[in-house]
């Protein structure tokens, strides 16, 4: 059993997981995979690794009573949670920033071109004719070859193209992936970072429940000083 003050199976499982690099990477992220938030992820790893290590030493502290140990563990938990909250906020902020910048670049790249309004209108007519004929494959192939076709598919309302909603959405995604690969990769990373930030909430909750017992920690405050 891992040295700790809370010895429930749930707490022990959590502490064992957070006591290994593999476990921390699975829940807090791998710094090497997300360079843009490397410092934030590293800080989270350092905070929880240090918290678990200090907690183990605190469990063997002969100078403190059990309530005092739990009160001290609450301090450790608070410090650890503050670090995790900072990392979570920074990861989320970076995810939002990356998505916003990528979206702005995509909108600019695929925006309607007033100087090419005529050809864009003809492209819409062609797409509508191919869609009506059920030749969706031809539209998809042309969109891959021709950036202007991809742009029209992106910025035109689907009712002007005669496409089903799912088909239109698929074409828009394909257009971005094919003709704006850098922005597509950025949006993908943004989604990964947002999901990573969301994983921090249950970790923070587990720190509170696994580091110390609230009732015992509060008992320490009732000590009579003489």
C-alpha positions as a printed Julia matrix, in Angstrom:
226×3 Matrix{Float64}:
   0.0    0.0     0.0
   1.27   3.46   -0.94
   2.0    5.58    2.11
  -0.85   8.05    2.49
  -3.34   9.41    4.98
  -6.43   8.36    3.05
  -6.31   4.6     2.51
  -9.51   3.9     0.59
  -9.12   1.88   -2.61
 -10.13   4.9    -4.7
  -7.54   7.14   -3.05
  -4.84   4.51   -3.27
  -5.52   3.91   -6.98
  -5.36   7.63   -7.68
  -2.11   8.14   -5.76
  -0.48   5.13   -7.4
  -1.42   6.49  -10.82
  -0.1    9.96  -10.04
   3.09   8.44   -8.62
   4.2    7.25  -12.07
   5.24   9.25  -15.15
   3.03   7.08  -17.35
   0.01   7.68  -15.15
   0.58  11.42  -15.02
   0.99  11.63  -18.81
  -2.27   9.75  -19.32
  -4.22  12.25  -17.21
  -2.24  15.5   -17.3
  -0.89  15.26  -20.83
   2.5   14.61  -22.38
   4.61  17.8   -22.51
   6.5   16.49  -25.54
   3.28  16.22  -27.57
   2.06  19.75  -26.87
   4.99  22.12  -27.12
   2.77  25.21  -27.03
   1.73  24.4   -23.43
   4.84  22.45  -22.45
   5.51  24.62  -19.4
   1.94  24.34  -18.14
   1.83  20.55  -18.45
   5.28  20.23  -16.89
   4.2   22.43  -13.98
   1.16  20.21  -13.4
   3.34  17.08  -13.41
   5.81  18.66  -11.0
   3.08  19.86   -8.64
   1.25  16.56   -8.3
   4.43  14.47   -8.21
   5.77  16.66   -5.42
   2.44  16.59   -3.62
   2.26  12.79   -3.61
   5.88  12.51   -2.49
   5.4   15.01    0.37
   2.19  13.26    1.35
   4.06   9.96    1.74
   6.63  11.57    4.02
   3.9   13.3     6.01
   2.24   9.95    6.7
   5.38   8.89    8.61
   5.84  12.19   10.45
   6.24  11.26   14.17
   5.87  14.87   15.35
   2.24  15.29   14.27
  -0.99  13.72   15.5
  -3.38  12.24   12.95
  -5.59  15.36   12.78
  -2.48  17.52   12.4
  -1.26  15.35    9.54
  -4.55  15.76    7.73
  -4.49  19.52    8.34
  -0.99  19.68    6.85
  -2.11  17.48    3.95
  -4.86  19.99    3.26
  -2.17  22.62    2.75
  -0.37  20.31    0.34
  -3.62  19.63   -1.53
  -4.44  23.33   -1.77
  -0.99  24.11   -3.15
  -1.24  21.26   -5.65
  -4.72  22.25   -6.77
  -3.67  25.87   -7.3
  -0.91  24.69   -9.64
  -3.3   22.39  -11.5
  -5.86  25.19  -11.86
  -3.22  27.49  -13.35
  -2.17  24.82  -15.82
  -5.76  24.03  -16.76
  -6.56  27.7   -17.34
  -3.47  28.23  -19.48
  -4.1   25.11  -21.56
  -7.71  26.17  -22.15
  -6.67  29.73  -23.04
  -4.13  28.45  -25.55
  -6.71  26.12  -27.08
  -9.1   29.03  -27.56
  -6.38  31.26  -29.02
  -5.17  28.6   -31.46
  -8.71  27.89  -32.66
  -9.51  31.6   -33.08
  -6.38  32.35  -35.09
  -6.84  29.28  -37.3
 -10.5   30.1   -37.91
  -9.68  33.69  -38.83
  -7.04  32.5   -41.3
  -9.46  29.99  -42.85
 -12.22  32.59  -43.17
  -9.82  34.94  -44.94
  -8.51  32.23  -47.26
 -11.93  30.93  -48.32
 -13.81  34.23  -48.32
 -15.78  35.22  -51.45
 -13.64  37.09  -53.99
 -15.52  40.1   -55.43
 -13.19  40.09  -58.43
 -14.11  36.47  -59.17
 -17.86  36.72  -58.51
 -18.7   35.55  -62.02
 -16.63  32.38  -61.95
 -17.76  31.63  -58.41
 -21.38  31.84  -59.58
 -20.6   29.42  -62.4
 -18.93  27.04  -59.94
 -22.07  27.07  -57.78
 -24.18  26.28  -60.85
 -21.86  23.39  -61.74
 -21.92  22.03  -58.18
 -25.71  22.22  -58.13
 -25.94  20.35  -61.44
 -23.55  17.62  -60.3
 -25.4   17.3   -56.98
 -28.75  17.0   -58.78
 -27.27  14.29  -60.99
 -26.03  12.44  -57.92
 -22.41  12.85  -58.97
 -21.05  13.88  -55.59
 -17.74  12.13  -56.3
 -17.03  14.57  -59.15
 -17.55  17.55  -56.82
 -15.25  16.03  -54.23
 -12.51  15.35  -56.77
 -12.7   18.83  -58.3
 -12.63  20.44  -54.86
  -9.38  18.64  -54.12
  -7.81  19.79  -57.38
  -9.16  23.34  -57.52
  -8.88  25.77  -54.6
 -11.62  27.99  -56.05
 -14.11  25.14  -56.0
 -13.13  24.36  -52.41
 -13.61  28.03  -51.5
 -17.07  28.14  -53.06
 -18.07  25.0   -51.19
 -16.8   26.58  -47.96
 -18.43  30.01  -48.13
 -21.64  29.24  -50.02
 -24.85  28.37  -48.15
 -25.68  24.74  -48.86
 -29.14  25.57  -50.21
 -27.41  27.36  -53.1
 -25.38  24.23  -53.8
 -28.15  21.66  -53.6
 -26.19  19.57  -51.12
 -27.38  17.64  -48.09
 -26.21  19.01  -44.76
 -23.88  16.1   -43.99
 -22.38  16.19  -47.47
 -21.79  19.93  -47.34
 -20.15  19.67  -43.9
 -17.9   16.9   -45.21
 -16.84  19.04  -48.19
 -16.05  21.98  -45.91
 -13.82  19.82  -43.7
 -12.12  18.31  -46.76
 -11.53  21.79  -48.18
  -9.78  22.94  -45.03
  -7.72  19.76  -44.69
  -6.62  19.86  -48.34
  -6.06  23.56  -48.97
  -5.33  24.89  -45.46
  -3.42  21.99  -43.83
  -1.63  24.21  -41.3
  -4.9   25.64  -40.04
  -6.52  22.21  -40.06
  -3.69  20.89  -37.87
  -4.08  23.89  -35.56
  -7.81  23.26  -35.11
  -7.1   19.6   -34.42
  -4.54  20.56  -31.78
  -6.95  23.07  -30.28
  -9.53  20.33  -29.81
  -6.96  18.05  -28.2
  -5.89  20.81  -25.8
  -9.47  21.62  -24.86
 -10.16  17.97  -24.08
  -6.93  17.83  -22.07
  -7.96  20.88  -20.02
 -11.29  19.19  -19.28
  -9.45  16.15  -17.89
  -7.95  18.31  -15.15
 -11.29  18.76  -13.34
 -11.6   15.15  -12.1
  -7.9   15.17  -11.16
  -8.43  18.26   -9.02
 -11.46  16.62   -7.41
  -9.42  13.49   -6.69
  -6.64  15.51   -5.05
  -9.17  16.91   -2.59
 -10.58  13.5    -1.7
  -7.34  11.49   -1.77
  -4.84  13.76    0.0
  -6.7   14.3     3.27
  -9.87  13.74    5.27
 -11.82  16.98    5.69
 -13.32  16.05    9.09
  -9.95  15.06   10.59
  -8.3   18.19    9.18
 -10.99  20.35   10.79
 -10.47  18.57   14.12
  -6.94  19.94   14.26
  -8.37  23.46   14.44
 -10.05  22.58   17.72
  -6.73  22.13   19.49
  -6.48  24.13   22.7
  -3.3   26.17   22.87
  -1.85  26.74   26.38
